[in-house]
PDB file of C-alpha atoms and ligand atoms in Angstrom:
ATOM      1  CA  MET T   1       0.000   0.000   0.000  1.00 43.00           C
ATOM      2  CA  ALA T   2       1.443   3.413  -0.907  1.00 41.00           C
ATOM      3  CA  ASP T   3       2.561   5.570   2.070  1.00 39.00           C
ATOM      4  CA  ARG T   4       0.405   8.534   2.907  1.00 41.00           C
ATOM      5  CA  PRO T   5       1.559  11.996   4.178  1.00 41.00           C
ATOM      6  CA  ARG T   6       0.557  12.242   7.863  1.00 45.00           C
ATOM      7  CA  GLY T   7      -2.706  14.173   8.125  1.00 46.00           C
ATOM      8  CA  GLY T   8      -2.564  15.338   4.520  1.00 44.00           C
ATOM      9  CA  ARG T   9      -4.599  14.370   1.475  1.00 46.00           C
ATOM     10  CA  GLN T  10      -3.485  11.090   0.044  1.00 45.00           C
ATOM     11  CA  LEU T  11      -0.948  11.699  -2.724  1.00 50.00           C
ATOM     12  CA  SER T  12      -0.760   7.990  -3.546  1.00 62.00           C
ATOM     13  CA  LYS T  13      -1.260   7.004  -7.175  1.00 88.00           C
ATOM     14  CA  VAL T  14      -4.548   5.416  -8.209  1.00 97.00           C
ATOM     15  CA  GLU T  15      -4.459   1.692  -7.519  1.00 98.00           C
ATOM     16  CA  ILE T  16      -6.343  -0.819  -9.629  1.00 98.00           C
ATOM     17  CA  VAL T  17      -7.630  -3.920  -7.843  1.00 98.00           C
ATOM     18  CA  PRO T  18      -9.100  -6.651 -10.062  1.00 98.00           C
ATOM     19  CA  SER T  19     -11.698  -8.662  -8.139  1.00 98.00           C
ATOM     20  CA  ILE T  20     -11.863 -12.356  -9.020  1.00 98.00           C
ATOM     21  CA  LEU T  21     -15.659 -12.659  -8.977  1.00 98.00           C
ATOM     22  CA  SER T  22     -15.690 -12.130 -12.757  1.00 97.00           C
ATOM     23  CA  ALA T  23     -12.552 -14.178 -13.475  1.00 98.00           C
ATOM     24  CA  ASP T  24     -12.674 -17.527 -15.303  1.00 98.00           C
ATOM     25  CA  ILE T  25     -12.400 -19.730 -12.208  1.00 97.00           C
ATOM     26  CA  THR T  26     -11.184 -22.648 -14.337  1.00 98.00           C
ATOM     27  CA  LYS T  27      -8.081 -20.521 -15.087  1.00 98.00           C
ATOM     28  CA  LEU T  28      -7.868 -18.433 -11.913  1.00 98.00           C
ATOM     29  CA  GLY T  29      -4.114 -18.777 -11.387  1.00 98.00           C
ATOM     30  CA  GLU T  30      -3.253 -17.779 -14.938  1.00 98.00           C
ATOM     31  CA  GLN T  31      -5.689 -14.859 -14.872  1.00 98.00           C
ATOM     32  CA  VAL T  32      -4.297 -13.515 -11.605  1.00 98.00           C
ATOM     33  CA  LYS T  33      -0.775 -13.690 -13.032  1.00 98.00           C
ATOM     34  CA  GLU T  34      -1.941 -11.954 -16.210  1.00 98.00           C
ATOM     35  CA  ALA T  35      -3.539  -9.184 -14.152  1.00 98.00           C
ATOM     36  CA  ALA T  36      -0.308  -8.783 -12.170  1.00 98.00           C
ATOM     37  CA  ARG T  37       1.774  -8.603 -15.358  1.00 98.00           C
ATOM     38  CA  ALA T  38      -0.639  -5.984 -16.710  1.00 98.00           C
ATOM     39  CA  GLY T  39      -0.024  -3.730 -13.696  1.00 97.00           C
ATOM     40  CA  ALA T  40      -2.726  -4.637 -11.166  1.00 98.00           C
ATOM     41  CA  ASP T  41      -1.778  -3.196  -7.769  1.00 98.00           C
ATOM     42  CA  ARG T  42      -3.715  -5.682  -5.611  1.00 98.00           C
ATOM     43  CA  ILE T  43      -6.127  -8.596  -6.057  1.00 98.00           C
ATOM     44  CA  GLN T  44      -9.512  -8.681  -4.333  1.00 98.00           C
ATOM     45  CA  ILE T  45     -11.312 -11.865  -3.288  1.00 98.00           C
ATOM     46  CA  ASP T  46     -15.073 -11.229  -3.103  1.00 98.00           C
ATOM     47  CA  VAL T  47     -16.166 -13.409  -0.171  1.00 98.00           C
ATOM     48  CA  MET T  48     -19.938 -13.991   0.016  1.00 98.00           C
ATOM     49  CA  ASP T  49     -21.901 -16.268   2.391  1.00 98.00           C
ATOM     50  CA  GLY T  50     -25.384 -16.390   0.823  1.00 98.00           C
ATOM     51  CA  HIS T  51     -26.796 -14.574   3.894  1.00 98.00           C
ATOM     52  CA  PHE T  52     -25.355 -11.061   3.999  1.00 98.00           C
ATOM     53  CA  VAL T  53     -25.653 -11.042   0.193  1.00 98.00           C
ATOM     54  CA  PRO T  54     -27.728 -13.400  -2.019  1.00 98.00           C
ATOM     55  CA  ASN T  55     -24.669 -15.130  -3.467  1.00 98.00           C
ATOM     56  CA  LEU T  56     -22.134 -17.726  -2.305  1.00 98.00           C
ATOM     57  CA  THR T  57     -18.518 -17.510  -3.451  1.00 98.00           C
ATOM     58  CA  PHE T  58     -15.040 -18.056  -2.029  1.00 98.00           C
ATOM     59  CA  GLY T  59     -13.471 -19.146   1.282  1.00 98.00           C
ATOM     60  CA  PRO T  60      -9.989 -18.905   2.839  1.00 98.00           C
ATOM     61  CA  MET T  61      -8.658 -21.688   0.611  1.00 98.00           C
ATOM     62  CA  VAL T  62      -9.072 -19.416  -2.430  1.00 98.00           C
ATOM     63  CA  VAL T  63      -6.993 -16.740  -0.692  1.00 98.00           C
ATOM     64  CA  GLU T  64      -4.364 -19.425  -0.031  1.00 98.00           C
ATOM     65  CA  ALA T  65      -4.436 -20.462  -3.693  1.00 98.00           C
ATOM     66  CA  VAL T  66      -4.120 -16.881  -4.975  1.00 98.00           C
ATOM     67  CA  ARG T  67      -1.355 -16.252  -2.420  1.00 98.00           C
ATOM     68  CA  ARG T  68       0.613 -19.056  -4.077  1.00 98.00           C
ATOM     69  CA  VAL T  69       0.548 -17.400  -7.510  1.00 98.00           C
ATOM     70  CA  THR T  70       1.157 -13.720  -6.786  1.00 98.00           C
ATOM     71  CA  GLU T  71       3.192 -11.412  -4.573  1.00 98.00           C
ATOM     72  CA  LEU T  72       0.557  -8.677  -4.904  1.00 98.00           C
ATOM     73  CA  PRO T  73      -1.346  -7.597  -1.790  1.00 98.00           C
ATOM     74  CA  ILE T  74      -4.555  -9.606  -1.460  1.00 98.00           C
ATOM     75  CA  GLU T  75      -7.742  -8.024  -0.131  1.00 98.00           C
ATOM     76  CA  ALA T  76     -10.399 -10.281   1.390  1.00 98.00           C
ATOM     77  CA  HIS T  77     -13.717  -8.406   1.110  1.00 98.00           C
ATOM     78  CA  LEU T  78     -15.978 -10.214   3.582  1.00 98.00           C
ATOM     79  CA  MET T  79     -19.583  -9.734   2.475  1.00 98.00           C
ATOM     80  CA  ILE T  80     -20.665 -12.147   5.195  1.00 98.00           C
ATOM     81  CA  ASP T  81     -22.589 -12.124   8.460  1.00 98.00           C
ATOM     82  CA  ASN T  82     -20.544 -12.433  11.676  1.00 97.00           C
ATOM     83  CA  PRO T  83     -17.175 -11.798   9.966  1.00 98.00           C
ATOM     84  CA  GLU T  84     -15.447 -12.105  13.350  1.00 97.00           C
ATOM     85  CA  LEU T  85     -15.854 -15.869  13.006  1.00 97.00           C
ATOM     86  CA  PHE T  86     -13.668 -15.961   9.886  1.00 98.00           C
ATOM     87  CA  ILE T  87     -11.049 -13.220  10.113  1.00 98.00           C
ATOM     88  CA  GLU T  88      -8.442 -15.522  11.637  1.00 98.00           C
ATOM     89  CA  ALA T  89      -8.844 -18.021   8.779  1.00 98.00           C
ATOM     90  CA  PHE T  90      -8.504 -15.296   6.149  1.00 98.00           C
ATOM     91  CA  ALA T  91      -5.516 -13.729   7.874  1.00 98.00           C
ATOM     92  CA  LYS T  92      -3.793 -17.127   8.142  1.00 98.00           C
ATOM     93  CA  ALA T  93      -4.612 -17.795   4.473  1.00 98.00           C
ATOM     94  CA  GLY T  94      -2.520 -14.744   3.543  1.00 98.00           C
ATOM     95  CA  ALA T  95      -4.911 -11.801   3.179  1.00 98.00           C
ATOM     96  CA  THR T  96      -2.989  -8.507   3.361  1.00 98.00           C
ATOM     97  CA  LEU T  97      -6.105  -6.456   4.036  1.00 98.00           C
ATOM     98  CA  ILE T  98      -9.406  -7.731   5.423  1.00 98.00           C
ATOM     99  CA  GLU T  99     -12.524  -5.653   4.817  1.00 98.00           C
ATOM    100  CA  VAL T 100     -15.712  -6.190   6.765  1.00 98.00           C
ATOM    101  CA  GLN T 101     -19.091  -4.604   6.043  1.00 98.00           C
ATOM    102  CA  VAL T 102     -20.086  -1.963   8.579  1.00 98.00           C
ATOM    103  CA  GLU T 103     -23.603  -3.506   8.520  1.00 98.00           C
ATOM    104  CA  SER T 104     -22.419  -7.054   9.271  1.00 98.00           C
ATOM    105  CA  THR T 105     -21.316  -6.996  12.901  1.00 98.00           C
ATOM    106  CA  THR T 106     -22.387  -5.465  16.207  1.00 96.00           C
ATOM    107  CA  SER T 107     -18.745  -5.437  17.404  1.00 97.00           C
ATOM    108  CA  LEU T 108     -16.981  -3.550  14.622  1.00 98.00           C
ATOM    109  CA  TYR T 109     -14.269  -2.084  16.859  1.00 98.00           C
ATOM    110  CA  ARG T 110     -13.337  -5.503  18.310  1.00 98.00           C
ATOM    111  CA  THR T 111     -13.376  -7.028  14.815  1.00 98.00           C
ATOM    112  CA  VAL T 112     -11.112  -4.304  13.376  1.00 98.00           C
ATOM    113  CA  MET T 113      -8.670  -4.585  16.275  1.00 98.00           C
ATOM    114  CA  ARG T 114      -8.578  -8.387  15.887  1.00 98.00           C
ATOM    115  CA  ILE T 115      -7.779  -8.058  12.168  1.00 98.00           C
ATOM    116  CA  LYS T 116      -4.814  -5.856  13.042  1.00 98.00           C
ATOM    117  CA  GLU T 117      -3.701  -8.154  15.863  1.00 98.00           C
ATOM    118  CA  LEU T 118      -3.527 -10.906  13.239  1.00 98.00           C
ATOM    119  CA  GLY T 119      -1.146  -8.771  11.186  1.00 98.00           C
ATOM    120  CA  ALA T 120      -3.499  -7.713   8.388  1.00 98.00           C
ATOM    121  CA  LYS T 121      -4.626  -4.196   7.508  1.00 98.00           C
ATOM    122  CA  ALA T 122      -8.251  -3.457   8.405  1.00 98.00           C
ATOM    123  CA  GLY T 123     -10.843  -1.947   6.087  1.00 98.00           C
ATOM    124  CA  VAL T 124     -14.559  -1.266   6.346  1.00 98.00           C
ATOM    125  CA  ALA T 125     -16.965  -1.491   3.402  1.00 98.00           C
ATOM    126  CA  ILE T 126     -20.211   0.500   3.394  1.00 98.00           C
ATOM    127  CA  ASN T 127     -23.285  -0.326   1.324  1.00 98.00           C
ATOM    128  CA  PRO T 128     -25.011   2.253  -0.888  1.00 98.00           C
ATOM    129  CA  ALA T 129     -27.920   2.962   1.499  1.00 98.00           C
ATOM    130  CA  THR T 130     -25.785   3.077   4.668  1.00 98.00           C
ATOM    131  CA  PRO T 131     -25.053   6.638   5.873  1.00 98.00           C
ATOM    132  CA  VAL T 132     -21.367   7.661   6.006  1.00 98.00           C
ATOM    133  CA  GLU T 133     -21.966   8.765   9.604  1.00 98.00           C
ATOM    134  CA  THR T 134     -21.768   5.084  10.639  1.00 98.00           C
ATOM    135  CA  LEU T 135     -18.037   5.235   9.831  1.00 98.00           C
ATOM    136  CA  ARG T 136     -17.177   8.157  12.079  1.00 98.00           C
ATOM    137  CA  GLU T 137     -15.978   6.355  15.202  1.00 98.00           C
ATOM    138  CA  ILE T 138     -14.082   3.578  13.407  1.00 98.00           C
ATOM    139  CA  LEU T 139     -12.228   5.792  10.904  1.00 98.00           C
ATOM    140  CA  PRO T 140      -9.160   6.431  13.093  1.00 97.00           C
ATOM    141  CA  PHE T 141      -8.562   2.670  13.422  1.00 98.00           C
ATOM    142  CA  ILE T 142      -8.738   1.546   9.786  1.00 98.00           C
ATOM    143  CA  THR T 143      -6.629   1.891   6.645  1.00 98.00           C
ATOM    144  CA  THR T 144      -9.392   1.761   4.044  1.00 98.00           C
ATOM    145  CA  VAL T 145     -13.032   2.642   3.519  1.00 98.00           C
ATOM    146  CA  ASN T 146     -14.598   0.732   0.636  1.00 98.00           C
ATOM    147  CA  VAL T 147     -17.533   2.790  -0.666  1.00 98.00           C
ATOM    148  CA  MET T 148     -19.733   0.220  -2.433  1.00 98.00           C
ATOM    149  CA  THR T 149     -20.834   1.760  -5.708  1.00 98.00           C
ATOM    150  CA  VAL T 150     -23.292  -1.089  -6.320  1.00 98.00           C
ATOM    151  CA  GLU T 151     -25.412  -3.188  -3.958  1.00 98.00           C
ATOM    152  CA  PRO T 152     -22.957  -6.036  -3.232  1.00 98.00           C
ATOM    153  CA  GLY T 153     -23.559  -9.607  -4.383  1.00 98.00           C
ATOM    154  CA  PHE T 154     -22.846  -9.749  -8.084  1.00 97.00           C
ATOM    155  CA  GLY T 155     -20.409  -8.508 -10.707  1.00 97.00           C
ATOM    156  CA  GLY T 156     -21.429  -6.537 -13.774  1.00 97.00           C
ATOM    157  CA  GLN T 157     -23.961  -4.288 -12.029  1.00 98.00           C
ATOM    158  CA  LYS T 158     -24.625  -0.638 -12.919  1.00 98.00           C
ATOM    159  CA  PHE T 159     -22.618   2.039 -11.104  1.00 98.00           C
ATOM    160  CA  ILE T 160     -24.800   4.057  -8.726  1.00 98.00           C
ATOM    161  CA  ALA T 161     -24.606   7.616 -10.096  1.00 98.00           C
ATOM    162  CA  SER T 162     -24.800   9.331  -6.693  1.00 98.00           C
ATOM    163  CA  SER T 163     -21.624   7.558  -5.488  1.00 98.00           C
ATOM    164  CA  PRO T 164     -19.162  10.440  -6.115  1.00 98.00           C
ATOM    165  CA  ASP T 165     -21.096  12.631  -3.680  1.00 98.00           C
ATOM    166  CA  LYS T 166     -20.842   9.893  -1.034  1.00 98.00           C
ATOM    167  CA  ILE T 167     -17.097   9.560  -1.676  1.00 98.00           C
ATOM    168  CA  ARG T 168     -16.687  13.315  -1.128  1.00 98.00           C
ATOM    169  CA  ARG T 169     -18.577  13.055   2.168  1.00 98.00           C
ATOM    170  CA  VAL T 170     -16.283  10.254   3.371  1.00 98.00           C
ATOM    171  CA  ARG T 171     -13.248  12.348   2.360  1.00 98.00           C
ATOM    172  CA  ALA T 172     -14.684  15.269   4.346  1.00 97.00           C
ATOM    173  CA  MET T 173     -14.726  13.019   7.442  1.00 97.00           C
ATOM    174  CA  SER T 174     -11.090  11.996   7.085  1.00 97.00           C
ATOM    175  CA  ALA T 175      -8.184  13.421   5.082  1.00 94.00           C
ATOM    176  CA  ASP T 176      -6.106  10.297   5.712  1.00 94.00           C
ATOM    177  CA  VAL T 177      -8.216   7.229   5.171  1.00 97.00           C
ATOM    178  CA  GLU T 178      -7.737   5.436   1.853  1.00 98.00           C
ATOM    179  CA  ILE T 179     -10.987   5.490  -0.118  1.00 98.00           C
ATOM    180  CA  GLU T 180     -11.701   2.457  -2.233  1.00 98.00           C
ATOM    181  CA  VAL T 181     -14.687   1.980  -4.547  1.00 98.00           C
ATOM    182  CA  ASP T 182     -16.214  -1.296  -5.657  1.00 98.00           C
ATOM    183  CA  GLY T 183     -18.848  -1.992  -8.274  1.00 98.00           C
ATOM    184  CA  GLY T 184     -19.403  -0.830 -11.839  1.00 98.00           C
ATOM    185  CA  ILE T 185     -15.914   0.684 -12.102  1.00 98.00           C
ATOM    186  CA  ASP T 186     -14.674   0.997 -15.703  1.00 98.00           C
ATOM    187  CA  ALA T 187     -12.986   3.563 -17.973  1.00 98.00           C
ATOM    188  CA  LYS T 188     -16.124   5.741 -17.865  1.00 98.00           C
ATOM    189  CA  THR T 189     -16.839   5.724 -14.118  1.00 98.00           C
ATOM    190  CA  ALA T 190     -13.217   5.648 -12.891  1.00 98.00           C
ATOM    191  CA  PRO T 191     -12.566   9.385 -13.544  1.00 98.00           C
ATOM    192  CA  LEU T 192     -15.744  10.303 -11.645  1.00 98.00           C
ATOM    193  CA  VAL T 193     -14.737   8.462  -8.485  1.00 98.00           C
ATOM    194  CA  VAL T 194     -11.088   9.554  -8.606  1.00 98.00           C
ATOM    195  CA  LYS T 195     -12.152  13.205  -8.976  1.00 97.00           C
ATOM    196  CA  ALA T 196     -14.332  12.720  -5.868  1.00 98.00           C
ATOM    197  CA  GLY T 197     -11.368  11.405  -3.845  1.00 97.00           C
ATOM    198  CA  ALA T 198     -11.148   7.635  -4.369  1.00 98.00           C
ATOM    199  CA  THR T 199      -7.654   6.221  -4.996  1.00 97.00           C
ATOM    200  CA  VAL T 200      -8.298   2.458  -4.943  1.00 98.00           C
ATOM    201  CA  LEU T 201     -10.507   1.088  -7.716  1.00 98.00           C
ATOM    202  CA  VAL T 202     -11.915  -2.441  -7.514  1.00 98.00           C
ATOM    203  CA  ALA T 203     -12.862  -3.684 -10.969  1.00 98.00           C
ATOM    204  CA  GLY T 204     -14.202  -7.126 -11.834  1.00 98.00           C
ATOM    205  CA  SER T 205     -16.160  -7.393 -15.066  1.00 98.00           C
ATOM    206  CA  SER T 206     -14.419  -4.421 -16.751  1.00 98.00           C
ATOM    207  CA  VAL T 207     -11.100  -6.273 -16.323  1.00 98.00           C
ATOM    208  CA  PHE T 208     -11.837 -10.010 -16.499  1.00 98.00           C
ATOM    209  CA  GLY T 209     -14.689  -9.474 -18.958  1.00 98.00           C
ATOM    210  CA  HIS T 210     -12.901  -7.025 -21.261  1.00 98.00           C
ATOM    211  CA  LYS T 211     -13.246  -7.981 -24.966  1.00 98.00           C
ATOM    212  CA  GLN T 212      -9.531  -7.406 -25.630  1.00 98.00           C
ATOM    213  CA  GLY T 213      -8.448  -9.245 -22.481  1.00 98.00           C
ATOM    214  CA  ILE T 214      -7.351  -8.553 -18.918  1.00 98.00           C
ATOM    215  CA  GLY T 215      -4.421  -6.309 -19.781  1.00 98.00           C
ATOM    216  CA  ALA T 216      -6.598  -4.126 -22.025  1.00 98.00           C
ATOM    217  CA  GLY T 217      -9.152  -3.836 -19.223  1.00 98.00           C
ATOM    218  CA  ILE T 218      -6.562  -2.631 -16.722  1.00 98.00           C
ATOM    219  CA  ARG T 219      -4.921  -0.273 -19.225  1.00 98.00           C
ATOM    220  CA  ALA T 220      -8.294   1.255 -20.142  1.00 98.00           C
ATOM    221  CA  ILE T 221      -8.969   2.187 -16.509  1.00 98.00           C
ATOM    222  CA  ARG T 222      -5.397   3.349 -15.906  1.00 97.00           C
ATOM    223  CA  SER T 223      -5.400   5.653 -18.925  1.00 97.00           C
ATOM    224  CA  ALA T 224      -8.803   7.044 -17.977  1.00 97.00           C
ATOM    225  CA  VAL T 225      -7.492   8.359 -14.659  1.00 97.00           C
ATOM    226  CA  VAL T 226      -3.993   9.661 -15.480  1.00 88.00           C
TER     227      VAL T 226
HETATM  228  C1  DX5 Z 301     -19.869  -7.146  -4.952  1.00 58.43           C
HETATM  229  C2  DX5 Z 301     -18.687  -7.579  -5.749  1.00 58.43           C
HETATM  230  C3  DX5 Z 301     -18.477  -6.678  -6.963  1.00 58.43           C
HETATM  231  C4  DX5 Z 301     -17.162  -6.875  -7.633  1.00 58.43           C
HETATM  232  C5  DX5 Z 301     -16.957  -5.809  -8.685  1.00 58.43           C
HETATM  233  O1  DX5 Z 301     -20.999  -7.186  -5.687  1.00 58.43           O
HETATM  234  O2  DX5 Z 301     -17.585  -7.547  -4.903  1.00 58.43           O
HETATM  235  O3  DX5 Z 301     -18.582  -5.344  -6.545  1.00 58.43           O
HETATM  236  O4  DX5 Z 301     -16.161  -6.814  -6.722  1.00 58.43           O
HETATM  237  O5  DX5 Z 301     -17.751  -6.173  -9.749  1.00 58.43           O
HETATM  238  P1  DX5 Z 301     -17.861  -5.297 -11.082  1.00 58.43           P
HETATM  239  O6  DX5 Z 301     -16.561  -4.550 -11.255  1.00 58.43           O
HETATM  240  O7  DX5 Z 301     -18.099  -6.303 -12.160  1.00 58.43           O
HETATM  241  O8  DX5 Z 301     -19.014  -4.377 -10.854  1.00 58.43           O
END
């Protein structure tokens, strides 16, 4: 993760984080390597339990598998109920950053502190209808806020147009926290979110589903925000 000036606006470059939900799972290792070669800054594993979101995806063993094929930081985005039950498994599997949904636990502070005790960075993701005010007390303890720019659960959804305003309101609450966005991010929407203050862009279908391939998908986003 790029260093940040103490107390000042983040000057870190825009980071592109392909999320594997839209990857070809039969070729996951190759596709992760291809994304890394094409300049991906991190890889995100979209973890879903079929309860917090109406979809069921990956567990710690997929983090372990991806850890074996790349040196890139790995984010485990836990879109699951009771994430505290699984953070140890994801940390042990090699997640660099573990993100929990602010809506998913009644003990967010304890969960965030446990993530850090386990040696991972802690992030909090916030759904589209959840007010930014719910982040206020946890902000000083986390590295990253993931502003969901779709309702989580599936790849390929439409970017929620009001998201840039929400990003600006998170930035107004903290000059230091890294702002990530997740959902519907492509060459068209990337400039909107970066202008609003996001520096970490999760992209699934616009990378793994790009007609000219993974590298073209990453390059299209990168050139849209330089
Ligand atoms: C939650 C998933 C998606 C995914 C990005 O629904 O976690 O947000 O990462 O999917 P795309 O980039 O295809 O919208």
